Amino acid sequence: VIASANDAAVAMAEFIGGSEDGFVQMMNERAKELGMNDTVFINACGLDTDGHVSSAKDIAIMSRELITNFPEVREYTTTWMDTITHKTRKGETEFGLTNTNKLIKWYSGATGLKTGSTGLAKYCLSATAERNGMELIAVIMAAENNTARFQEAMKLLDYGFGNYEVKKLCDKGSDCGTIQVLKGGAEFVQVKAASDVSALIKKGQGQDITEQKQIYESLEAPFDAGCKAGEIVYYFSDGSEAGKTDIITAQGVEKAGIEQNIN
């Protein structure tokens, strides 16, 4: 991750997939699941090989998947320098690693992510950065030189941070009232928002966003906490969807016993 170690990528592939070919098959299957429609992997490390292709959009999809679901990768993608101790029968030697992504030093808020360069692909970069709760990904492919890929990525990131912002629409766990419980040990149950909802908006446009809550009239017991009880949908003024989240039960409710049913 820090020093673009192709040998480490192959070693990892062999360990996880049994062989590099086996791992590449896993890579291609996962790419299809993510909707990376312009990508075909032939090897595990990205070196020039006939038929090994991708696109800027697909690299962005892959990058988003990594930083969203495996945020611990930042520990490595933001490391500027590190050392490795190489142990052999002849003794120990130490060598240094320096991050190939210069944005870690050059760009405020940089969080990663990965450089890549080959003779055919030229100089490439997936750059990630975060400011004021908004994360952006800029993908540069086929830059003419090492410096150009970083300069172009900074232009894209500057444009994003300068022109857009994230507006919080709903907080996870926010109260959505109560709904009736049928055949349960309680008459009503509290419901809440299942997740945070945010929308990307252009700065200075004051876009109107409306909220529509669709809550079930009742739920029949038994059910657990977290059972879906409706949803909240947010819309921009042009009718397009700005975001949504489920409404879920805050508690579980058991089925009513005989005595409760009689009462």
Short mmCIF file of C-alpha atoms in Angstrom, two decimals:
data_model
loop_
_atom_site.label_atom_id
_atom_site.label_comp_id
_atom_site.label_asym_id
_atom_site.label_seq_id
_atom_site.Cartn_x
_atom_site.Cartn_y
_atom_site.Cartn_z
CA VAL A 1 0.00 0.00 0.00
CA ILE A 2 2.75 2.46 0.92
CA ALA A 3 5.35 1.54 -1.68
CA SER A 4 3.38 -0.14 -4.51
CA ALA A 5 4.85 -3.58 -3.81
CA ASN A 6 3.79 -5.83 -6.71
CA ASP A 7 5.53 -8.83 -5.12
CA ALA A 8 3.44 -8.35 -1.96
CA ALA A 9 0.25 -8.19 -4.06
CA VAL A 10 1.10 -11.51 -5.71
CA ALA A 11 2.01 -13.11 -2.36
CA MET A 12 -1.31 -12.00 -0.90
CA ALA A 13 -3.16 -13.29 -3.97
CA GLU A 14 -1.55 -16.72 -3.65
CA PHE A 15 -2.34 -16.87 0.07
CA ILE A 16 -6.01 -15.89 -0.32
CA GLY A 17 -6.83 -17.48 -3.67
CA GLY A 18 -4.52 -20.51 -3.59
CA SER A 19 -2.83 -19.14 -6.71
CA GLU A 20 -2.66 -15.82 -8.49
CA ASP A 21 -5.04 -17.14 -11.17
CA GLY A 22 -7.49 -18.25 -8.50
CA PHE A 23 -7.37 -14.84 -6.86
CA VAL A 24 -7.81 -13.06 -10.20
CA GLN A 25 -11.01 -15.04 -10.72
CA MET A 26 -12.22 -13.77 -7.34
CA MET A 27 -11.29 -10.23 -8.38
CA ASN A 28 -13.31 -10.42 -11.58
CA GLU A 29 -16.33 -11.88 -9.78
CA ARG A 30 -16.25 -9.07 -7.23
CA ALA A 31 -15.83 -6.46 -9.95
CA LYS A 32 -19.04 -7.68 -11.60
CA GLU A 33 -20.88 -7.53 -8.28
CA LEU A 34 -19.80 -3.90 -7.86
CA GLY A 35 -20.91 -2.93 -11.38
CA MET A 36 -17.38 -2.39 -12.70
CA ASN A 37 -18.49 -3.06 -16.27
CA ASP A 38 -15.31 -1.85 -18.01
CA THR A 39 -12.87 -3.91 -15.95
CA VAL A 40 -11.16 -7.23 -16.66
CA PHE A 41 -8.34 -8.36 -14.38
CA ILE A 42 -5.66 -10.68 -15.74
CA ASN A 43 -3.18 -10.39 -12.87
CA ALA A 44 -3.24 -9.32 -9.23
CA CYS A 45 -0.88 -6.35 -9.40
CA GLY A 46 -1.90 -4.35 -12.48
CA LEU A 47 1.24 -4.71 -14.56
CA ASP A 48 0.79 -4.44 -18.34
CA THR A 49 -0.84 -7.60 -19.69
CA ASP A 50 -2.98 -8.08 -22.79
CA GLY A 51 -6.66 -7.78 -21.86
CA HIS A 52 -6.04 -6.29 -18.41
CA VAL A 53 -8.21 -3.14 -18.52
CA SER A 54 -10.24 -0.77 -16.38
CA SER A 55 -11.75 2.74 -16.48
CA ALA A 56 -11.68 5.84 -14.30
CA LYS A 57 -15.26 5.21 -13.19
CA ASP A 58 -14.50 1.62 -12.22
CA ILE A 59 -11.42 2.67 -10.27
CA ALA A 60 -13.62 5.18 -8.41
CA ILE A 61 -16.18 2.46 -7.64
CA MET A 62 -13.46 0.15 -6.34
CA SER A 63 -11.92 2.98 -4.28
CA ARG A 64 -15.29 3.89 -2.74
CA GLU A 65 -15.88 0.28 -1.76
CA LEU A 66 -12.49 0.13 -0.04
CA ILE A 67 -12.66 3.37 1.96
CA THR A 68 -16.33 2.91 2.90
CA ASN A 69 -16.24 -0.68 4.12
CA PHE A 70 -12.60 -0.96 5.20
CA PRO A 71 -11.74 2.45 6.71
CA GLU A 72 -8.81 0.90 8.57
CA VAL A 73 -6.89 1.05 5.28
CA ARG A 74 -6.31 4.73 6.07
CA GLU A 75 -3.76 3.70 8.68
CA TYR A 76 -1.53 2.66 5.77
CA THR A 77 -2.62 5.03 3.00
CA THR A 78 -1.81 8.05 5.19
CA THR A 79 1.57 6.71 6.36
CA TRP A 80 4.28 8.86 4.80
CA MET A 81 7.34 6.84 5.81
CA ASP A 82 7.95 3.49 7.46
CA THR A 83 10.72 0.90 7.80
CA ILE A 84 10.84 -2.86 7.31
CA THR A 85 13.33 -5.20 8.96
CA HIS A 86 14.40 -8.02 6.64
CA LYS A 87 15.55 -11.10 8.53
CA THR A 88 17.70 -13.83 6.94
CA ARG A 89 20.21 -16.40 8.14
CA LYS A 90 22.89 -13.81 7.56
CA GLY A 91 21.28 -11.36 9.96
CA GLU A 92 18.95 -8.40 9.79
CA THR A 93 18.81 -5.48 7.39
CA GLU A 94 16.52 -2.48 7.56
CA PHE A 95 15.16 -0.54 4.60
CA GLY A 96 12.83 2.40 4.33
CA LEU A 97 9.49 2.88 2.62
CA THR A 98 8.16 6.22 1.38
CA ASN A 99 4.57 6.66 0.25
CA THR A 100 4.32 6.90 -3.52
CA ASN A 101 1.27 9.17 -3.09
CA LYS A 102 2.75 12.66 -2.66
CA LEU A 103 -0.67 14.14 -1.89
CA ILE A 104 -0.28 12.88 1.66
CA LYS A 105 2.24 15.70 2.08
CA TRP A 106 0.93 18.14 -0.51
CA TYR A 107 -2.85 18.24 -0.05
CA SER A 108 -4.87 19.21 3.02
CA GLY A 109 -7.29 16.43 3.99
CA ALA A 110 -5.67 13.76 1.81
CA THR A 111 -6.49 10.24 3.00
CA GLY A 112 -4.99 8.14 0.19
CA LEU A 113 -5.38 6.16 -1.87
CA LYS A 114 -3.20 4.52 -4.53
CA THR A 115 -0.75 5.30 -7.29
CA GLY A 116 -0.01 3.13 -10.30
CA SER A 117 2.21 3.44 -13.34
CA THR A 118 3.27 1.21 -16.22
CA GLY A 119 4.68 1.78 -19.66
CA LEU A 120 1.28 1.51 -21.34
CA ALA A 121 -0.96 2.97 -18.63
CA LYS A 122 1.43 5.87 -17.92
CA TYR A 123 0.92 7.62 -14.58
CA CYS A 124 -2.33 6.90 -12.74
CA LEU A 125 -3.79 7.82 -9.36
CA SER A 126 -6.89 7.28 -7.26
CA ALA A 127 -6.82 10.20 -4.81
CA THR A 128 -9.10 10.44 -1.78
CA ALA A 129 -9.56 13.38 0.57
CA GLU A 130 -11.96 14.49 3.31
CA ARG A 131 -12.93 17.96 4.49
CA ASN A 132 -15.87 19.06 6.65
CA GLY A 133 -17.42 15.61 6.62
CA MET A 134 -17.34 15.26 2.82
CA GLU A 135 -15.16 12.63 1.16
CA LEU A 136 -14.14 12.89 -2.49
CA ILE A 137 -12.41 10.58 -4.94
CA ALA A 138 -10.45 11.87 -7.93
CA VAL A 139 -9.18 9.39 -10.51
CA ILE A 140 -6.40 10.31 -12.94
CA MET A 141 -5.33 7.96 -15.72
CA ALA A 142 -2.60 8.19 -18.39
CA ALA A 143 -0.92 11.34 -17.07
CA GLU A 144 2.30 12.13 -18.91
CA ASN A 145 4.48 12.25 -15.82
CA ASN A 146 4.53 11.71 -12.06
CA THR A 147 3.92 15.35 -11.13
CA ALA A 148 1.05 15.81 -13.59
CA ARG A 149 -1.11 13.11 -12.02
CA PHE A 150 -0.93 14.82 -8.62
CA GLN A 151 -1.57 18.28 -10.05
CA GLU A 152 -4.62 17.10 -12.00
CA ALA A 153 -5.99 15.24 -8.97
CA MET A 154 -5.66 18.37 -6.84
CA LYS A 155 -7.59 20.36 -9.46
CA LEU A 156 -10.47 17.86 -9.35
CA LEU A 157 -10.51 17.75 -5.55
CA ASP A 158 -10.36 21.55 -5.31
CA TYR A 159 -13.33 21.80 -7.69
CA GLY A 160 -15.35 19.36 -5.61
CA PHE A 161 -14.60 20.98 -2.27
CA GLY A 162 -15.03 24.48 -3.70
CA ASN A 163 -18.41 23.89 -5.34
CA TYR A 164 -20.21 21.22 -3.31
CA GLU A 165 -21.11 20.40 0.26
CA VAL A 166 -22.89 17.67 2.18
CA LYS A 167 -26.18 18.58 3.82
CA LYS A 168 -27.32 16.41 6.72
CA LEU A 169 -30.97 15.43 6.32
CA CYS A 170 -31.52 12.87 9.06
CA ASP A 171 -29.65 11.48 12.06
CA LYS A 172 -29.51 7.77 12.75
CA GLY A 173 -31.83 6.97 15.66
CA SER A 174 -33.92 10.13 15.37
CA ASP A 175 -37.43 9.74 16.81
CA CYS A 176 -40.20 9.00 14.29
CA GLY A 177 -43.04 8.58 16.78
CA THR A 178 -44.94 5.41 17.67
CA ILE A 179 -47.11 2.88 15.85
CA GLN A 180 -49.76 0.49 17.05
CA VAL A 181 -48.87 -3.09 17.94
CA LEU A 182 -51.38 -5.86 17.21
CA LYS A 183 -51.56 -8.99 19.38
CA GLY A 184 -48.56 -7.87 21.38
CA GLY A 185 -47.47 -7.42 24.96
CA ALA A 186 -47.46 -3.65 24.37
CA GLU A 187 -50.01 -1.45 22.63
CA PHE A 188 -47.47 0.80 20.91
CA VAL A 189 -43.81 0.74 19.93
CA GLN A 190 -41.40 3.58 19.28
CA VAL A 191 -39.90 3.82 15.79
CA LYS A 192 -36.73 5.58 14.66
CA ALA A 193 -34.54 6.32 11.63
CA ALA A 194 -32.30 3.38 10.74
CA SER A 195 -29.37 5.41 9.41
CA ASP A 196 -27.95 8.85 8.73
CA VAL A 197 -29.04 10.49 5.49
CA SER A 198 -27.02 13.17 3.73
CA ALA A 199 -27.28 14.79 0.31
CA LEU A 200 -24.64 16.31 -1.93
CA ILE A 201 -25.68 19.82 -2.92
CA LYS A 202 -24.11 22.67 -4.87
CA LYS A 203 -22.96 25.52 -2.69
CA GLY A 204 -24.99 28.70 -2.74
CA GLN A 205 -28.00 27.26 -4.56
CA GLY A 206 -30.18 26.75 -1.50
CA GLN A 207 -31.77 23.66 -2.95
CA ASP A 208 -35.15 22.85 -1.40
CA ILE A 209 -35.37 19.31 -0.07
CA THR A 210 -38.68 17.85 1.08
CA GLU A 211 -39.25 14.90 3.40
CA GLN A 212 -41.87 12.19 2.98
CA LYS A 213 -42.46 9.71 5.80
CA GLN A 214 -44.28 6.50 5.05
CA ILE A 215 -44.96 4.72 8.35
CA TYR A 216 -46.91 1.50 8.72
CA GLU A 217 -50.22 1.86 10.58
CA SER A 218 -49.40 -1.15 12.75
CA LEU A 219 -47.16 -4.18 13.26
CA GLU A 220 -48.25 -7.59 14.44
CA ALA A 221 -46.25 -9.11 17.29
CA PRO A 222 -43.89 -10.77 17.79
CA PHE A 223 -41.06 -8.76 16.24
CA ASP A 224 -37.53 -7.77 17.20
CA ALA A 225 -35.93 -4.38 17.59
CA GLY A 226 -34.87 -3.14 14.17
CA CYS A 227 -37.94 -4.47 12.36
CA LYS A 228 -38.83 -2.30 9.36
CA ALA A 229 -41.83 -0.07 10.01
CA GLY A 230 -41.68 2.28 7.04
CA GLU A 231 -39.22 4.62 5.35
CA ILE A 232 -38.25 8.26 5.00
CA VAL A 233 -37.56 9.55 1.49
CA TYR A 234 -36.06 12.95 0.66
CA TYR A 235 -36.59 14.70 -2.67
CA PHE A 236 -34.93 17.63 -4.43
CA SER A 237 -37.21 20.32 -5.85
CA ASP A 238 -36.96 18.74 -9.32
CA GLY A 239 -38.46 15.50 -7.97
CA SER A 240 -35.25 13.48 -7.98
CA GLU A 241 -34.43 11.46 -4.89
CA ALA A 242 -31.95 13.04 -2.46
CA GLY A 243 -31.71 10.10 -0.07
CA LYS A 244 -33.71 7.68 2.03
CA THR A 245 -33.60 5.45 5.08
CA ASP A 246 -35.78 2.80 6.66
CA ILE A 247 -37.87 3.49 9.75
CA ILE A 248 -37.35 0.69 12.26
CA THR A 249 -38.68 -0.34 15.65
CA ALA A 250 -36.68 0.85 18.67
CA GLN A 251 -37.67 -2.20 20.73
CA GLY A 252 -38.90 -5.70 20.18
CA VAL A 253 -42.39 -6.78 21.30
CA GLU A 254 -43.40 -10.30 22.30
CA LYS A 255 -46.71 -11.86 21.34
CA ALA A 256 -49.42 -11.21 23.90
CA GLY A 257 -50.05 -13.95 26.43
CA ILE A 258 -53.45 -15.51 27.21
CA GLU A 259 -54.14 -13.11 30.07
CA GLN A 260 -53.41 -10.05 27.92
CA ASN A 261 -55.61 -11.36 25.11
CA ILE A 262 -58.51 -11.87 27.55
CA ASN A 263 -58.11 -8.32 28.87
#
